[in-house]
PDB file of C-alpha atoms in Angstrom:
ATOM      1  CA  UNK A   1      81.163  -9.790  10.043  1.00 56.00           C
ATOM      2  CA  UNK A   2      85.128  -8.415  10.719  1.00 72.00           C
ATOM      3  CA  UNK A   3      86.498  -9.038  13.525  1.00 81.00           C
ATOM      4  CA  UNK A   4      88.171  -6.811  16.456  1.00 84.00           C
ATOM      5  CA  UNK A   5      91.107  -7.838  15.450  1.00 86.00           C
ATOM      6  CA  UNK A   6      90.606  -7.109  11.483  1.00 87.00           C
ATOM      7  CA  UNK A   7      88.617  -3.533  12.322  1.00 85.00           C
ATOM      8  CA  UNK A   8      91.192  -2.239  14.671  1.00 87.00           C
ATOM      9  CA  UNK A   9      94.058  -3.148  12.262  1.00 89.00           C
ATOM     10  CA  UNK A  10      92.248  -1.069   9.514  1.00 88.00           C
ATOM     11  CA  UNK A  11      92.506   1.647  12.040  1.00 89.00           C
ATOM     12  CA  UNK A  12      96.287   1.336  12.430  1.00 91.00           C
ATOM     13  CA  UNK A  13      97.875   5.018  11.863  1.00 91.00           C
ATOM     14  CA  UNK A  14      94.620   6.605  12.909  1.00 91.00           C
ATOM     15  CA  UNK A  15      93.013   8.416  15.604  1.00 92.00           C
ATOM     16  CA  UNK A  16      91.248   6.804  18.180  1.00 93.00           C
ATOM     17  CA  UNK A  17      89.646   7.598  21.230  1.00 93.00           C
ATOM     18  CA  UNK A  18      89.746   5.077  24.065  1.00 93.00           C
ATOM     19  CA  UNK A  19      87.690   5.076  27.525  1.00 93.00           C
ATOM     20  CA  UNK A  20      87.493   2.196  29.981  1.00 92.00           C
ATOM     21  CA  UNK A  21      84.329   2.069  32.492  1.00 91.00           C
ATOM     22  CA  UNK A  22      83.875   0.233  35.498  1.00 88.00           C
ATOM     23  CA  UNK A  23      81.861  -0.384  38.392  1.00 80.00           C
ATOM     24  CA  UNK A  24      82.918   3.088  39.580  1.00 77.00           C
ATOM     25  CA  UNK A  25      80.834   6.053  39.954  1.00 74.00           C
ATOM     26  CA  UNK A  26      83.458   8.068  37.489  1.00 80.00           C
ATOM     27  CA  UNK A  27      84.548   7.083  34.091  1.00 80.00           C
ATOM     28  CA  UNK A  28      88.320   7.268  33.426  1.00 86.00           C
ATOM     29  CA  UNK A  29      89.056  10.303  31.191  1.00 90.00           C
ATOM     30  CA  UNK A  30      88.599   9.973  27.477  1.00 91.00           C
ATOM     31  CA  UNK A  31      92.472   9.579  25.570  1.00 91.00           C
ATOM     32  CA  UNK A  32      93.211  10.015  22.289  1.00 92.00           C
ATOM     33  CA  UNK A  33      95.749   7.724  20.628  1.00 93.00           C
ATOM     34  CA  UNK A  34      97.352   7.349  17.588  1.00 93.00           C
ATOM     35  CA  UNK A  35      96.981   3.344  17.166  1.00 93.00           C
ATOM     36  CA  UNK A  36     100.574   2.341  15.770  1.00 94.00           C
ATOM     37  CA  UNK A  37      99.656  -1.316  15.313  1.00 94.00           C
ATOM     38  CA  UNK A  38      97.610  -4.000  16.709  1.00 94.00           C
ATOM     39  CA  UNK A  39      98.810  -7.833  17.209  1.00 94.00           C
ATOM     40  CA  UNK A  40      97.694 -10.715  19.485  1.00 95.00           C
ATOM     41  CA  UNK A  41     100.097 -10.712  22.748  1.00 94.00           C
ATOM     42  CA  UNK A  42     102.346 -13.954  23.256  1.00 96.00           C
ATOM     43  CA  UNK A  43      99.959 -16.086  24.824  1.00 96.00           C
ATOM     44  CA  UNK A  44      96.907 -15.098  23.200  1.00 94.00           C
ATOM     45  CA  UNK A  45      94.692 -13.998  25.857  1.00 95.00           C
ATOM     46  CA  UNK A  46      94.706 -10.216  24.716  1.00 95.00           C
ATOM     47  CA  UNK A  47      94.367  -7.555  21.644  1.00 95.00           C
ATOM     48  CA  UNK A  48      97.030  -5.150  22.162  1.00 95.00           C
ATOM     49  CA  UNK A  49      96.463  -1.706  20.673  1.00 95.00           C
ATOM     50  CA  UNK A  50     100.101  -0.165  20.473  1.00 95.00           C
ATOM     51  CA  UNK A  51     100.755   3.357  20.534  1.00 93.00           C
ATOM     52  CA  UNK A  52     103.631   6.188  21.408  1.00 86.00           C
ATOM     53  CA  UNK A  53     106.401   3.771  21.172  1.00 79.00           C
ATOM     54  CA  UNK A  54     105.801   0.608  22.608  1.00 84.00           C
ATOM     55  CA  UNK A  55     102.820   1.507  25.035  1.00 93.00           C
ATOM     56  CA  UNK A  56     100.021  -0.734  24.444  1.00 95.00           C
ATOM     57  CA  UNK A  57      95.934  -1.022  25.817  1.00 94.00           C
ATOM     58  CA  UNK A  58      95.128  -5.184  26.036  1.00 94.00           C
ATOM     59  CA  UNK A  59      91.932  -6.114  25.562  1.00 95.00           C
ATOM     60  CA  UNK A  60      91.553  -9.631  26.612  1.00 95.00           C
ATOM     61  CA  UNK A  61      89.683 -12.078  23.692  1.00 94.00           C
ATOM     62  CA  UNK A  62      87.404 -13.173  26.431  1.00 94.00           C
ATOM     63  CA  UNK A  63      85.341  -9.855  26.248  1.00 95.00           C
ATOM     64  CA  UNK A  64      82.316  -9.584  24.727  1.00 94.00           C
ATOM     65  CA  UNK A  65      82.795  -7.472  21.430  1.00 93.00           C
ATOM     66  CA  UNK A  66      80.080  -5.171  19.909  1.00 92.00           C
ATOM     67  CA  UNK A  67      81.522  -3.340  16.429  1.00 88.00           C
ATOM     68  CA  UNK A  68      80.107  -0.430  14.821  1.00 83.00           C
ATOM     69  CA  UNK A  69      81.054   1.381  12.009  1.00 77.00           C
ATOM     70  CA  UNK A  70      83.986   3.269  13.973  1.00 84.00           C
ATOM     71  CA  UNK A  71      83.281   2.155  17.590  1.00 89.00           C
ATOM     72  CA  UNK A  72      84.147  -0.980  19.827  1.00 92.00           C
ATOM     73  CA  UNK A  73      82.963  -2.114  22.866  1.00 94.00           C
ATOM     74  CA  UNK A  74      84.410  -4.612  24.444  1.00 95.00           C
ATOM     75  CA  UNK A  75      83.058  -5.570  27.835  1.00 96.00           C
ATOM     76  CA  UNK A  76      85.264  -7.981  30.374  1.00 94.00           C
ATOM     77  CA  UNK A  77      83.097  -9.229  33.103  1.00 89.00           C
ATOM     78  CA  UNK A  78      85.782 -10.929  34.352  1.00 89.00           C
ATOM     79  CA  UNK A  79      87.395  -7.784  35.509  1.00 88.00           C
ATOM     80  CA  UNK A  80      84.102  -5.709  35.197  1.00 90.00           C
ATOM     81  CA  UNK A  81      85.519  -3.388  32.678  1.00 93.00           C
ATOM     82  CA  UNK A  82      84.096  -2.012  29.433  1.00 94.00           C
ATOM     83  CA  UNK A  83      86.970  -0.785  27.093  1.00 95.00           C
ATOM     84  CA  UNK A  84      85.368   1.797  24.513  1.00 94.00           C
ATOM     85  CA  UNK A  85      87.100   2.425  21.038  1.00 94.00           C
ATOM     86  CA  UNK A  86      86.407   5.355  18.893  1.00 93.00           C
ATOM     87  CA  UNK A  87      88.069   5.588  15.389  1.00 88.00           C
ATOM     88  CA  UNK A  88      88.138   9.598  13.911  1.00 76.00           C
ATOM     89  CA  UNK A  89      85.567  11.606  16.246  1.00 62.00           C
ATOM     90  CA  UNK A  90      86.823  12.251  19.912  1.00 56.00           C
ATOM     91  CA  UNK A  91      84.213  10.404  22.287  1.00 56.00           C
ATOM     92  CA  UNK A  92      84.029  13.505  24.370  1.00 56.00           C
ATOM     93  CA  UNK A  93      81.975  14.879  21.021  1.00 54.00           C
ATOM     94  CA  UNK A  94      79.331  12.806  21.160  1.00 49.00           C
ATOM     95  CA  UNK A  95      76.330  15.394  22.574  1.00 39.00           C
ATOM     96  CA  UNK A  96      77.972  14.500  26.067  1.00 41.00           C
ATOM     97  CA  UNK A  97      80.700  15.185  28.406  1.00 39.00           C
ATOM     98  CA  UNK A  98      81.648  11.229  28.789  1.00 38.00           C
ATOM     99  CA  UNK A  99      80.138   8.074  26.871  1.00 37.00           C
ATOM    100  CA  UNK A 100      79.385   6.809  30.440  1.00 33.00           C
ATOM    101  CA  UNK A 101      75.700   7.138  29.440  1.00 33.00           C
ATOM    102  CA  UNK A 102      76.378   5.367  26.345  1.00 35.00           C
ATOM    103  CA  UNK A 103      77.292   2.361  28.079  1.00 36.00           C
ATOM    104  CA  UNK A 104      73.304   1.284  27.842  1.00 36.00           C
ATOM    105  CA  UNK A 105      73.482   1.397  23.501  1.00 36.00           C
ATOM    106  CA  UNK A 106      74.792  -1.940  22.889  1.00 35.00           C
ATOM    107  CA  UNK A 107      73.279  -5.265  24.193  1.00 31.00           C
ATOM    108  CA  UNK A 108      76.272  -6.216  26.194  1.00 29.00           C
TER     109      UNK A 108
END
């Protein structure tokens, strides 16, 4: 099995689409990113997905990681945030306005 780190780093130059959920009635909008690279921050706690300059998404290592063929989830229950990763098909284009409902495909 790859890990985040090795999946997202084939998906450098690519296009992704990135969602985080929480305890919230309302998903955050879906984004689409180009990911520029992906690296471990200084201390190690976080994935950092870089993109448009020097912006970056961190994903702490702590999370619980699901990988599919193009997706990540990554849920932080810590924080109480899931962090989904699309690679090539906008998540808005899966049969639904949002992935929110999706949120019950994985066992996190």
């Amino acid at each position: 099995m790859h890990s985040p780190l090795s999946i997202l780093n084939a998906w450098k130059h690519k296009k992704i689409s990135v969602q985080l959920l929480t305890g919230e009635s309302t998903p955050s909008p879906v984004v689409n990113i180009i990911v520029n690279d992906v690296a471990y921050c200084p201390d190690g706690t976080h994935i950092r997905v870089y993109f448009a300059d020097k912006n970056f998404i961190g994903i702490p290592v702590s999370a619980k990681f699901t990988c599919y063929n193009h997706m990540i989830q990554a849920k932080d229950i810590d924080a109480e945030i899931m962090y989904l990763l699309k690679q090539g098909v906008d998540l808005r284009d899966e049969n639904t306005n949002t992935v929110h409902n999706r949120q019950g495909d994985a066992n996190l």
